[in-house]
Amino acid sequence: MPVPRASTPRSPLAALLLILAVVATVRADDPPSPWAFKDHDRIVFVGDTLIERDQRYGYLETVLTIANPDLDLTFRNLGWSGDTVRGLSRAGFDPPEAGFKQLVEQVTAAKPTVLVVGYGMADSFDGPAGLSRFVEGYNAFLNAVAPTEARLGLLSPLPHEALPAPLPDPKAHNRDLALYAEAVGRIAAERKAAFVDLFRAFNDHRSRRAADAKPDTDDGIHLTALGSWRLAAILGSTLSLPPLEVHQVKDLDHNLRFTSNHPRLPTPWEPGADEGRLVYPGLAAGRYVFKYDGKPVVSKTADEWAAGVVLPLDPAFEQVEKLRQTINEKNLLFFYRWRPQNITYLFGFRKHEQGRNAVEIPQFDPLVDAKEKEIARLRKPVAHTYELIRLNEASQ
C-alpha cells in the first residue's frame, strides 16, 4: 500500500506521519539555555510591548508548556507596553524614578526562579547617545532583582520590519537596534546568563521567507498573531523536543490505521494557515471514510483521496488550541490581579475615593489557580487513533 502524503508540511496528519524532532546542539562552552526548566519553576516574563503582547496570543507560553508536559511550571507575565529598563511606563502619575521602584517591586513580588527579560525596543529610540544609559539601567535593574536568585534569560529587541509606505524606512532604526541587541548580549555574557538574539534570528527568518509571505508585525515593530507564532517557533528551535511517535497498522483490505502515542502535544497550528489536506493515491476502487478516534469525519472515493481531501483539525491540535486559550484566560485574570484598570483609584493618589475596593483584588487568586489546574490537565498528551476505512457495499 502506498504511503499517504500531505500537501502542506503543517497539515494535521503530516504532524502524525512525519517524525519531527527539533534538537539544539549544545557545546560545553555555550551559554545556558533559558528554557532548561526544573519542576516547580516559576517563570516570570518582564519587558516592553514584546512581552506584554504575548498575553494576547499566548504562543510562546504554550510552546514552553508543551515542551515540558511532566513539569509543574508557573508562568507570569509582567510586560508593560512602551516600558524601558528604568520602568518608565510604570510610573503612572508619579515621578519617573518611581517607575523603577515599581518594576523591581513587581518582579520581586512575582517570586521568579527564572526571569526572562525583553527590553530594548523602547530604549532604542534614544539612539547611540542613549546606549550607555540603557546598559547602566539594565544592569541596575538586574542588580536590584538579584536577591530573587532567579536564573536569567535575556532577549534582544526585534529588528524593525520593513513595510510599505506610509510606514517609515527602518534602516536607520535597525542600525540603532543592532547596537542595543549587541549590548544585551554583552550583559548576558558578563553575567553568564542565557541570551537569545532575536534581532539576528528574525533578520535571518525574514531574509529566507517567501516574498509574498505575510509580515510579522502590524506596524514594523509590534508582532501580529502570526508574528507571535513565529517568535514561539524561533525560540522553540532552541528546545530539545521529544519526537512525535506514530504507529502504523494496515491490513490487506486497504484499511489504514495510525495510533499516536506522543510524549508531548504538537506545537500550535499556524494562525491563518489552511486546514490539512491528505493525499492518498493508489487505493482500490471504492469509498473510504476517515475517522478520528472512531468518529467518521470525511467520506470520499478512492479517486478523491488520490486528488487530496481537506481534513478538519484533528483532536491533538484541538487540545493545543484549548490549552492556548486557557493560558490566555489565565494571563488575563492575572493581569487584572496585578494591574487593574482603575489602579490609580485602588492604590494610587486617588485611593481615598475607592481604595476600599482594593480588598477585591486578591479574589482573582483562586480564579488564576483554577486556570492553572486546567492548564496542567490540558498539557498532557492523549493517545488518538486515525483510520482510513474502506466501506463495504452495504454501507455505501
CSV table of N, CA and C in Angstrom, one decimal, residues 35-192:
chain,number,residue,atom,x,y,z
A,35,TRP,N,15.6,28.0,28.6
A,35,TRP,CA,14.4,27.1,28.7
A,35,TRP,C,14.7,25.8,29.4
A,36,ALA,N,15.8,25.7,30.1
A,36,ALA,CA,16.1,24.4,30.8
A,36,ALA,C,15.4,24.5,32.2
A,37,PHE,N,14.1,24.2,32.2
A,37,PHE,CA,13.3,24.4,33.4
A,37,PHE,C,13.5,23.2,34.3
A,38,LYS,N,13.1,23.5,35.6
A,38,LYS,CA,13.1,22.5,36.6
A,38,LYS,C,11.6,22.4,37.1
A,39,ASP,N,11.3,21.2,37.7
A,39,ASP,CA,10.0,21.1,38.3
A,39,ASP,C,9.7,22.2,39.3
A,40,HIS,N,8.5,22.8,39.3
A,40,HIS,CA,8.1,23.8,40.2
A,40,HIS,C,8.7,25.2,39.9
A,41,ASP,N,9.4,25.3,38.7
A,41,ASP,CA,9.9,26.6,38.3
A,41,ASP,C,8.8,27.6,38.2
A,42,ARG,N,9.1,28.9,38.5
A,42,ARG,CA,8.2,30.0,38.3
A,42,ARG,C,8.8,31.0,37.4
A,43,ILE,N,8.4,31.0,36.1
A,43,ILE,CA,9.0,31.7,35.0
A,43,ILE,C,8.3,33.1,34.9
A,44,VAL,N,9.0,34.1,35.1
A,44,VAL,CA,8.4,35.5,35.0
A,44,VAL,C,9.0,36.2,33.8
A,45,PHE,N,8.1,36.7,33.0
A,45,PHE,CA,8.5,37.5,31.8
A,45,PHE,C,8.3,39.0,32.2
A,46,VAL,N,9.3,39.8,31.9
A,46,VAL,CA,9.2,41.2,32.1
A,46,VAL,C,9.9,41.9,30.9
A,47,GLY,N,9.3,43.1,30.6
A,47,GLY,CA,9.8,43.8,29.5
A,47,GLY,C,8.8,44.8,28.9
A,48,ASP,N,9.0,45.1,27.6
A,48,ASP,CA,8.2,46.1,27.0
A,48,ASP,C,7.1,45.5,26.2
A,49,THR,N,6.6,46.0,25.1
A,49,THR,CA,5.5,45.5,24.4
A,49,THR,C,5.7,44.1,23.8
A,50,LEU,N,7.0,43.8,23.5
A,50,LEU,CA,7.3,42.4,23.1
A,50,LEU,C,6.8,41.4,24.1
A,51,ILE,N,6.9,41.7,25.4
A,51,ILE,CA,6.5,40.7,26.4
A,51,ILE,C,5.0,40.9,26.6
A,52,GLU,N,4.5,42.1,26.8
A,52,GLU,CA,3.1,42.3,27.1
A,52,GLU,C,2.2,41.6,26.1
A,53,ARG,N,2.5,41.8,24.8
A,53,ARG,CA,1.6,41.3,23.7
A,53,ARG,C,1.5,39.8,23.7
A,54,ASP,N,2.5,39.1,24.3
A,54,ASP,CA,2.4,37.6,24.3
A,54,ASP,C,1.2,37.2,25.1
A,55,GLN,N,0.7,38.0,26.0
A,55,GLN,CA,-0.6,37.7,26.7
A,55,GLN,C,-1.8,37.7,25.8
A,56,ARG,N,-1.7,38.4,24.7
A,56,ARG,CA,-2.8,38.5,23.7
A,56,ARG,C,-2.9,37.2,22.9
A,57,TYR,N,-1.7,36.6,22.6
A,57,TYR,CA,-1.7,35.5,21.7
A,57,TYR,C,-1.3,34.2,22.4
A,58,GLY,N,-0.3,34.2,23.3
A,58,GLY,CA,0.0,33.1,24.1
A,58,GLY,C,0.8,32.0,23.5
A,59,TYR,N,1.4,32.2,22.3
A,59,TYR,CA,2.1,31.1,21.6
A,59,TYR,C,3.4,30.7,22.3
A,60,LEU,N,4.1,31.7,22.8
A,60,LEU,CA,5.4,31.4,23.5
A,60,LEU,C,5.2,30.5,24.7
A,61,GLU,N,4.3,30.9,25.6
A,61,GLU,CA,4.0,30.2,26.8
A,61,GLU,C,3.4,28.8,26.4
A,62,THR,N,2.6,28.7,25.4
A,62,THR,CA,2.0,27.4,25.0
A,62,THR,C,3.1,26.5,24.6
A,63,VAL,N,4.1,26.9,23.7
A,63,VAL,CA,5.2,26.1,23.3
A,63,VAL,C,6.0,25.6,24.4
A,64,LEU,N,6.3,26.5,25.4
A,64,LEU,CA,7.1,26.1,26.5
A,64,LEU,C,6.4,25.2,27.4
A,65,THR,N,5.1,25.3,27.5
A,65,THR,CA,4.3,24.4,28.3
A,65,THR,C,4.3,23.0,27.7
A,66,ILE,N,4.1,23.0,26.3
A,66,ILE,CA,4.0,21.7,25.6
A,66,ILE,C,5.3,21.0,25.7
A,67,ALA,N,6.4,21.7,25.7
A,67,ALA,CA,7.8,21.1,25.7
A,67,ALA,C,8.1,20.5,27.1
A,68,ASN,N,7.3,20.8,28.1
A,68,ASN,CA,7.6,20.3,29.5
A,68,ASN,C,6.3,19.7,30.1
A,69,PRO,N,5.7,18.7,29.5
A,69,PRO,CA,4.4,18.2,30.0
A,69,PRO,C,4.4,17.6,31.3
A,70,ASP,N,5.6,17.2,31.8
A,70,ASP,CA,5.7,16.5,33.1
A,70,ASP,C,6.2,17.4,34.2
A,71,LEU,N,6.5,18.7,33.8
A,71,LEU,CA,6.9,19.6,34.8
A,71,LEU,C,5.8,20.5,35.3
A,72,ASP,N,5.7,20.8,36.6
A,72,ASP,CA,4.8,21.7,37.1
A,72,ASP,C,5.4,23.1,37.1
A,73,LEU,N,5.0,23.9,36.0
A,73,LEU,CA,5.6,25.2,35.8
A,73,LEU,C,4.5,26.2,35.9
A,74,THR,N,4.9,27.4,36.4
A,74,THR,CA,4.1,28.5,36.6
A,74,THR,C,4.7,29.7,35.8
A,75,PHE,N,3.8,30.3,34.9
A,75,PHE,CA,4.3,31.5,34.1
A,75,PHE,C,3.5,32.7,34.6
A,76,ARG,N,4.3,33.8,34.7
A,76,ARG,CA,3.7,35.1,35.0
A,76,ARG,C,4.3,36.2,34.0
A,77,ASN,N,3.4,37.0,33.5
A,77,ASN,CA,3.8,38.0,32.5
A,77,ASN,C,3.6,39.4,33.1
A,78,LEU,N,4.7,40.1,33.3
A,78,LEU,CA,4.8,41.4,33.8
A,78,LEU,C,5.1,42.5,32.8
A,79,GLY,N,4.9,42.1,31.5
A,79,GLY,CA,5.2,43.1,30.4
A,79,GLY,C,4.4,44.3,30.5
A,80,TRP,N,4.9,45.5,30.0
A,80,TRP,CA,4.2,46.7,30.0
A,80,TRP,C,4.6,47.5,28.8
A,81,SER,N,3.6,47.8,28.0
A,81,SER,CA,3.9,48.4,26.7
A,81,SER,C,4.7,49.7,26.8
A,82,GLY,N,5.7,49.9,25.9
A,82,GLY,CA,6.5,51.1,25.9
A,82,GLY,C,7.4,51.2,27.0
A,83,ASP,N,7.6,50.2,27.8
A,83,ASP,CA,8.4,50.3,29.0
A,83,ASP,C,9.9,50.3,28.7
A,84,THR,N,10.7,50.8,29.6
A,84,THR,CA,12.2,50.9,29.5
A,84,THR,C,12.8,50.1,30.6
A,85,VAL,N,14.1,50.0,30.6
A,85,VAL,CA,14.8,49.2,31.7
A,85,VAL,C,14.7,50.0,33.0
A,86,ARG,N,14.3,51.3,32.9
A,86,ARG,CA,14.1,52.1,34.1
A,86,ARG,C,12.6,52.1,34.6
A,87,GLY,N,11.8,51.3,33.9
A,87,GLY,CA,10.4,51.2,34.3
A,87,GLY,C,9.6,52.4,34.1
A,88,LEU,N,9.9,53.2,33.1
A,88,LEU,CA,9.3,54.5,32.8
A,88,LEU,C,7.8,54.4,32.7
A,89,SER,N,7.3,53.4,32.0
A,89,SER,CA,5.8,53.2,31.8
A,89,SER,C,5.1,52.9,33.0
A,90,ARG,N,5.8,52.4,34.0
A,90,ARG,CA,5.1,52.0,35.3
A,90,ARG,C,5.0,53.1,36.3
A,91,ALA,N,5.5,54.3,36.0
A,91,ALA,CA,5.5,55.4,36.9
A,91,ALA,C,4.1,56.0,37.1
A,92,GLY,N,3.3,55.9,36.1
A,92,GLY,CA,1.9,56.5,36.2
A,92,GLY,C,2.0,58.0,36.4
A,93,PHE,N,1.3,58.5,37.4
A,93,PHE,CA,1.3,59.9,37.7
A,93,PHE,C,2.4,60.3,38.7
A,94,ASP,N,3.3,59.3,39.0
A,94,ASP,CA,4.4,59.6,40.0
A,94,ASP,C,5.6,60.1,39.2
A,95,PRO,N,6.7,60.6,39.8
A,95,PRO,CA,7.9,60.9,39.1
A,95,PRO,C,8.5,59.7,38.4
A,96,PRO,N,9.3,59.9,37.3
A,96,PRO,CA,9.8,58.8,36.6
A,96,PRO,C,10.6,57.8,37.4
A,97,GLU,N,11.3,58.2,38.4
A,97,GLU,CA,12.1,57.3,39.2
A,97,GLU,C,11.2,56.3,39.9
A,98,ALA,N,9.9,56.7,40.1
A,98,ALA,CA,9.0,55.7,40.8
A,98,ALA,C,8.7,54.5,40.0
A,99,GLY,N,8.9,54.7,38.7
A,99,GLY,CA,8.6,53.5,37.8
A,99,GLY,C,9.6,52.4,38.0
A,100,PHE,N,10.9,52.8,38.2
A,100,PHE,CA,11.9,51.8,38.5
A,100,PHE,C,11.6,51.0,39.8
A,101,LYS,N,11.2,51.8,40.8
A,101,LYS,CA,10.8,51.2,42.1
A,101,LYS,C,9.6,50.2,41.9
A,102,GLN,N,8.7,50.6,41.1
A,102,GLN,CA,7.5,49.7,40.8
A,102,GLN,C,8.0,48.4,40.1
A,103,LEU,N,8.9,48.6,39.1
A,103,LEU,CA,9.4,47.5,38.3
A,103,LEU,C,10.1,46.5,39.2
A,104,VAL,N,10.9,46.9,40.1
A,104,VAL,CA,11.7,46.0,40.9
A,104,VAL,C,10.7,45.3,41.9
A,105,GLU,N,9.8,46.1,42.5
A,105,GLU,CA,8.8,45.5,43.4
A,105,GLU,C,7.9,44.5,42.8
A,106,GLN,N,7.5,44.7,41.5
A,106,GLN,CA,6.6,43.8,40.8
A,106,GLN,C,7.3,42.5,40.5
A,107,VAL,N,8.6,42.6,40.1
A,107,VAL,CA,9.3,41.4,39.8
A,107,VAL,C,9.6,40.6,41.1
A,108,THR,N,10.0,41.3,42.1
A,108,THR,CA,10.3,40.6,43.4
A,108,THR,C,9.0,39.9,43.9
A,109,ALA,N,7.9,40.6,43.8
A,109,ALA,CA,6.6,40.0,44.4
A,109,ALA,C,6.2,38.8,43.6
A,110,ALA,N,6.6,38.7,42.3
A,110,ALA,CA,6.2,37.5,41.5
A,110,ALA,C,7.1,36.3,41.9
A,111,LYS,N,8.1,36.4,42.6
A,111,LYS,CA,9.0,35.4,43.1
A,111,LYS,C,9.5,34.4,42.0
A,112,PRO,N,10.2,35.0,41.0
A,112,PRO,CA,10.7,34.2,39.9
A,112,PRO,C,11.8,33.2,40.3
A,113,THR,N,11.8,32.0,39.8
A,113,THR,CA,13.0,31.2,39.8
A,113,THR,C,13.7,31.3,38.5
A,114,VAL,N,13.0,31.7,37.4
A,114,VAL,CA,13.5,32.1,36.1
A,114,VAL,C,13.0,33.4,35.7
A,115,LEU,N,13.8,34.3,35.3
A,115,LEU,CA,13.4,35.7,34.9
A,115,LEU,C,13.8,35.9,33.4
A,116,VAL,N,12.8,36.0,32.6
A,116,VAL,CA,13.1,36.3,31.1
A,116,VAL,C,12.8,37.8,30.9
A,117,VAL,N,13.9,38.5,30.4
A,117,VAL,CA,13.8,39.9,30.3
A,117,VAL,C,13.8,40.3,28.8
A,118,GLY,N,12.9,41.1,28.4
A,118,GLY,CA,12.8,41.5,27.0
A,118,GLY,C,12.7,43.0,26.9
A,119,TYR,N,13.8,43.7,27.1
A,119,TYR,CA,13.9,45.2,26.9
A,119,TYR,C,14.8,45.6,25.8
A,120,GLY,N,14.6,46.8,25.3
A,120,GLY,CA,15.5,47.3,24.2
A,120,GLY,C,14.8,48.1,23.2
A,121,MET,N,13.6,47.7,22.8
A,121,MET,CA,12.9,48.4,21.7
A,121,MET,C,12.6,49.8,22.0
A,122,ALA,N,11.9,50.1,23.1
A,122,ALA,CA,11.5,51.4,23.5
A,122,ALA,C,12.8,52.3,23.8
A,123,ASP,N,13.8,51.7,24.5
A,123,ASP,CA,15.0,52.4,24.8
A,123,ASP,C,15.8,52.7,23.5
A,124,SER,N,15.7,51.9,22.4
A,124,SER,CA,16.5,52.1,21.2
A,124,SER,C,16.2,53.5,20.5
A,125,PHE,N,15.0,54.1,20.8
A,125,PHE,CA,14.7,55.3,20.2
A,125,PHE,C,15.5,56.5,20.7
A,126,ASP,N,16.3,56.2,21.8
A,126,ASP,CA,17.3,57.2,22.2
A,126,ASP,C,18.5,57.2,21.4
A,127,GLY,N,18.7,56.2,20.5
A,127,GLY,CA,19.8,56.2,19.6
A,127,GLY,C,21.1,55.9,20.2
A,128,PRO,N,22.2,56.0,19.5
A,128,PRO,CA,23.5,55.7,20.1
A,128,PRO,C,23.8,56.5,21.3
A,129,ALA,N,23.3,57.7,21.4
A,129,ALA,CA,23.6,58.6,22.6
A,129,ALA,C,23.0,58.0,23.8
A,130,GLY,N,22.0,57.2,23.7
A,130,GLY,CA,21.3,56.6,24.9
A,130,GLY,C,21.8,55.3,25.3
A,131,LEU,N,22.8,54.7,24.5
A,131,LEU,CA,23.2,53.3,24.7
A,131,LEU,C,23.8,53.1,26.1
A,132,SER,N,24.7,54.0,26.5
A,132,SER,CA,25.4,53.8,27.8
A,132,SER,C,24.4,53.9,28.9
A,133,ARG,N,23.4,54.8,28.8
A,133,ARG,CA,22.4,54.9,29.8
A,133,ARG,C,21.5,53.6,29.9
A,134,PHE,N,21.2,53.0,28.7
A,134,PHE,CA,20.5,51.8,28.6
A,134,PHE,C,21.2,50.7,29.4
A,135,VAL,N,22.5,50.5,29.1
A,135,VAL,CA,23.3,49.5,29.7
A,135,VAL,C,23.4,49.7,31.2
A,136,GLU,N,23.6,51.0,31.6
A,136,GLU,CA,23.6,51.3,33.1
A,136,GLU,C,22.2,50.9,33.7
A,137,GLY,N,21.1,51.3,33.1
A,137,GLY,CA,19.8,51.0,33.6
A,137,GLY,C,19.5,49.5,33.6
A,138,TYR,N,20.0,48.8,32.6
A,138,TYR,CA,19.7,47.3,32.5
A,138,TYR,C,20.5,46.6,33.7
A,139,ASN,N,21.7,47.0,33.9
A,139,ASN,CA,22.5,46.4,35.0
A,139,ASN,C,21.9,46.8,36.4
A,140,ALA,N,21.5,48.0,36.5
A,140,ALA,CA,20.9,48.5,37.7
A,140,ALA,C,19.6,47.6,38.0
A,141,PHE,N,18.8,47.3,37.0
A,141,PHE,CA,17.6,46.5,37.2
A,141,PHE,C,18.0,45.1,37.6
A,142,LEU,N,19.0,44.5,36.9
A,142,LEU,CA,19.4,43.1,37.3
A,142,LEU,C,20.0,43.0,38.6
A,143,ASN,N,20.7,44.1,39.0
A,143,ASN,CA,21.3,44.1,40.4
A,143,ASN,C,20.2,44.2,41.4
A,144,ALA,N,19.2,45.0,41.1
A,144,ALA,CA,18.1,45.2,42.1
A,144,ALA,C,17.3,43.9,42.3
A,145,VAL,N,17.1,43.1,41.3
A,145,VAL,CA,16.3,41.9,41.4
A,145,VAL,C,17.2,40.7,41.7
A,146,ALA,N,18.5,40.9,41.9
A,146,ALA,CA,19.4,39.7,42.1
A,146,ALA,C,19.1,39.0,43.4
A,147,PRO,N,18.5,39.6,44.4
A,147,PRO,CA,18.1,38.8,45.6
A,147,PRO,C,17.1,37.7,45.4
A,148,THR,N,16.4,37.7,44.3
A,148,THR,CA,15.5,36.6,43.9
A,148,THR,C,16.2,35.4,43.6
A,149,GLU,N,17.5,35.5,43.2
A,149,GLU,CA,18.3,34.4,42.7
A,149,GLU,C,17.8,33.7,41.5
A,150,ALA,N,17.0,34.4,40.7
A,150,ALA,CA,16.4,33.8,39.6
A,150,ALA,C,17.4,33.6,38.5
A,151,ARG,N,17.3,32.5,37.8
A,151,ARG,CA,18.1,32.2,36.6
A,151,ARG,C,17.7,33.2,35.5
A,152,LEU,N,18.6,33.7,34.7
A,152,LEU,CA,18.3,34.8,33.8
A,152,LEU,C,18.3,34.3,32.3
A,153,GLY,N,17.3,34.8,31.6
A,153,GLY,CA,17.3,34.6,30.1
A,153,GLY,C,17.0,36.0,29.5
A,154,LEU,N,18.0,36.6,28.8
A,154,LEU,CA,17.8,37.9,28.3
A,154,LEU,C,17.5,37.8,26.8
A,155,LEU,N,16.5,38.5,26.3
A,155,LEU,CA,16.1,38.6,24.9
A,155,LEU,C,16.5,39.9,24.3
A,156,SER,N,17.1,39.9,23.1
A,156,SER,CA,17.4,41.1,22.4
A,156,SER,C,16.1,41.7,21.9
A,157,PRO,N,16.1,43.0,21.5
A,157,PRO,CA,14.9,43.5,20.8
A,157,PRO,C,14.8,42.9,19.4
A,158,LEU,N,13.6,43.0,18.8
A,158,LEU,CA,13.4,42.5,17.5
A,158,LEU,C,14.0,43.6,16.5
A,159,PRO,N,14.3,43.2,15.3
A,159,PRO,CA,14.6,44.2,14.3
A,159,PRO,C,13.3,44.9,13.8
A,160,HIS,N,13.4,46.1,13.3
A,160,HIS,CA,12.3,46.9,12.8
A,160,HIS,C,12.0,46.3,11.4
A,161,GLU,N,10.8,45.8,11.2
A,161,GLU,CA,10.4,45.2,9.9
A,161,GLU,C,10.1,46.3,8.8
A,162,ALA,N,10.6,46.1,7.6
A,162,ALA,CA,10.3,47.0,6.5
A,162,ALA,C,9.0,46.7,6.0
A,163,LEU,N,8.1,47.7,6.0
A,163,LEU,CA,6.7,47.5,5.5
A,163,LEU,C,6.5,48.7,4.5
A,164,PRO,N,5.5,48.5,3.6
A,164,PRO,CA,5.2,49.5,2.6
A,164,PRO,C,4.9,50.9,3.2
A,165,ALA,N,5.1,52.0,2.4
A,165,ALA,CA,4.7,53.3,2.8
A,165,ALA,C,3.2,53.3,3.1
A,166,PRO,N,2.7,54.1,4.0
A,166,PRO,CA,3.5,55.3,4.6
A,166,PRO,C,4.3,55.0,5.8
A,167,LEU,N,4.5,53.7,6.1
A,167,LEU,CA,5.4,53.4,7.3
A,167,LEU,C,6.8,53.7,6.9
A,168,PRO,N,7.6,54.2,7.9
A,168,PRO,CA,8.9,54.7,7.6
A,168,PRO,C,9.9,53.6,7.2
A,169,ASP,N,11.0,54.0,6.5
A,169,ASP,CA,12.1,53.1,6.2
A,169,ASP,C,12.8,52.8,7.5
A,170,PRO,N,13.0,51.5,7.9
A,170,PRO,CA,13.6,51.2,9.2
A,170,PRO,C,15.1,51.1,9.2
A,171,LYS,N,15.8,51.4,8.1
A,171,LYS,CA,17.3,51.2,8.1
A,171,LYS,C,18.0,51.9,9.2
A,172,ALA,N,17.7,53.2,9.4
A,172,ALA,CA,18.4,53.9,10.5
A,172,ALA,C,18.1,53.3,11.8
A,173,HIS,N,16.8,53.0,12.1
A,173,HIS,CA,16.4,52.5,13.4
A,173,HIS,C,17.1,51.1,13.6
A,174,ASN,N,17.2,50.3,12.5
A,174,ASN,CA,17.8,49.0,12.7
A,174,ASN,C,19.3,49.1,13.0
A,175,ARG,N,19.9,50.1,12.6
A,175,ARG,CA,21.3,50.3,13.0
A,175,ARG,C,21.4,50.5,14.5
A,176,ASP,N,20.5,51.3,15.0
A,176,ASP,CA,20.5,51.5,16.4
A,176,ASP,C,20.1,50.3,17.2
A,177,LEU,N,19.1,49.6,16.7
A,177,LEU,CA,18.6,48.4,17.3
A,177,LEU,C,19.7,47.3,17.4
A,178,ALA,N,20.6,47.3,16.4
A,178,ALA,CA,21.7,46.3,16.4
A,178,ALA,C,22.6,46.6,17.5
A,179,LEU,N,22.8,47.9,17.8
A,179,LEU,CA,23.7,48.3,18.9
A,179,LEU,C,23.1,47.9,20.3
A,180,TYR,N,21.8,48.0,20.4
A,180,TYR,CA,21.1,47.6,21.7
A,180,TYR,C,21.1,46.1,21.8
A,181,ALA,N,20.9,45.4,20.7
A,181,ALA,CA,20.9,43.9,20.8
A,181,ALA,C,22.3,43.4,21.2
A,182,GLU,N,23.3,44.0,20.6
A,182,GLU,CA,24.7,43.6,21.0
A,182,GLU,C,25.0,43.9,22.5
A,183,ALA,N,24.4,45.1,22.9
A,183,ALA,CA,24.6,45.4,24.3
A,183,ALA,C,24.0,44.4,25.3
A,184,VAL,N,22.8,43.9,24.9
A,184,VAL,CA,22.1,42.9,25.8
A,184,VAL,C,22.9,41.6,25.8
A,185,GLY,N,23.5,41.3,24.6
A,185,GLY,CA,24.3,40.1,24.5
A,185,GLY,C,25.6,40.2,25.4
A,186,ARG,N,26.2,41.4,25.4
A,186,ARG,CA,27.3,41.6,26.3
A,186,ARG,C,27.0,41.5,27.8
A,187,ILE,N,25.8,42.1,28.1
A,187,ILE,CA,25.4,42.0,29.5
A,187,ILE,C,25.2,40.5,29.9
A,188,ALA,N,24.5,39.7,29.0
A,188,ALA,CA,24.3,38.3,29.3
A,188,ALA,C,25.6,37.6,29.5
A,189,ALA,N,26.6,37.9,28.6
A,189,ALA,CA,27.9,37.2,28.7
A,189,ALA,C,28.6,37.5,30.0
A,190,GLU,N,28.5,38.8,30.4
A,190,GLU,CA,29.2,39.2,31.6
A,190,GLU,C,28.6,38.6,32.8
A,191,ARG,N,27.3,38.3,32.8
A,191,ARG,CA,26.6,37.7,33.9
A,191,ARG,C,26.4,36.2,33.8
A,192,LYS,N,27.0,35.6,32.7
A,192,LYS,CA,26.8,34.2,32.4
A,192,LYS,C,25.3,33.8,32.4
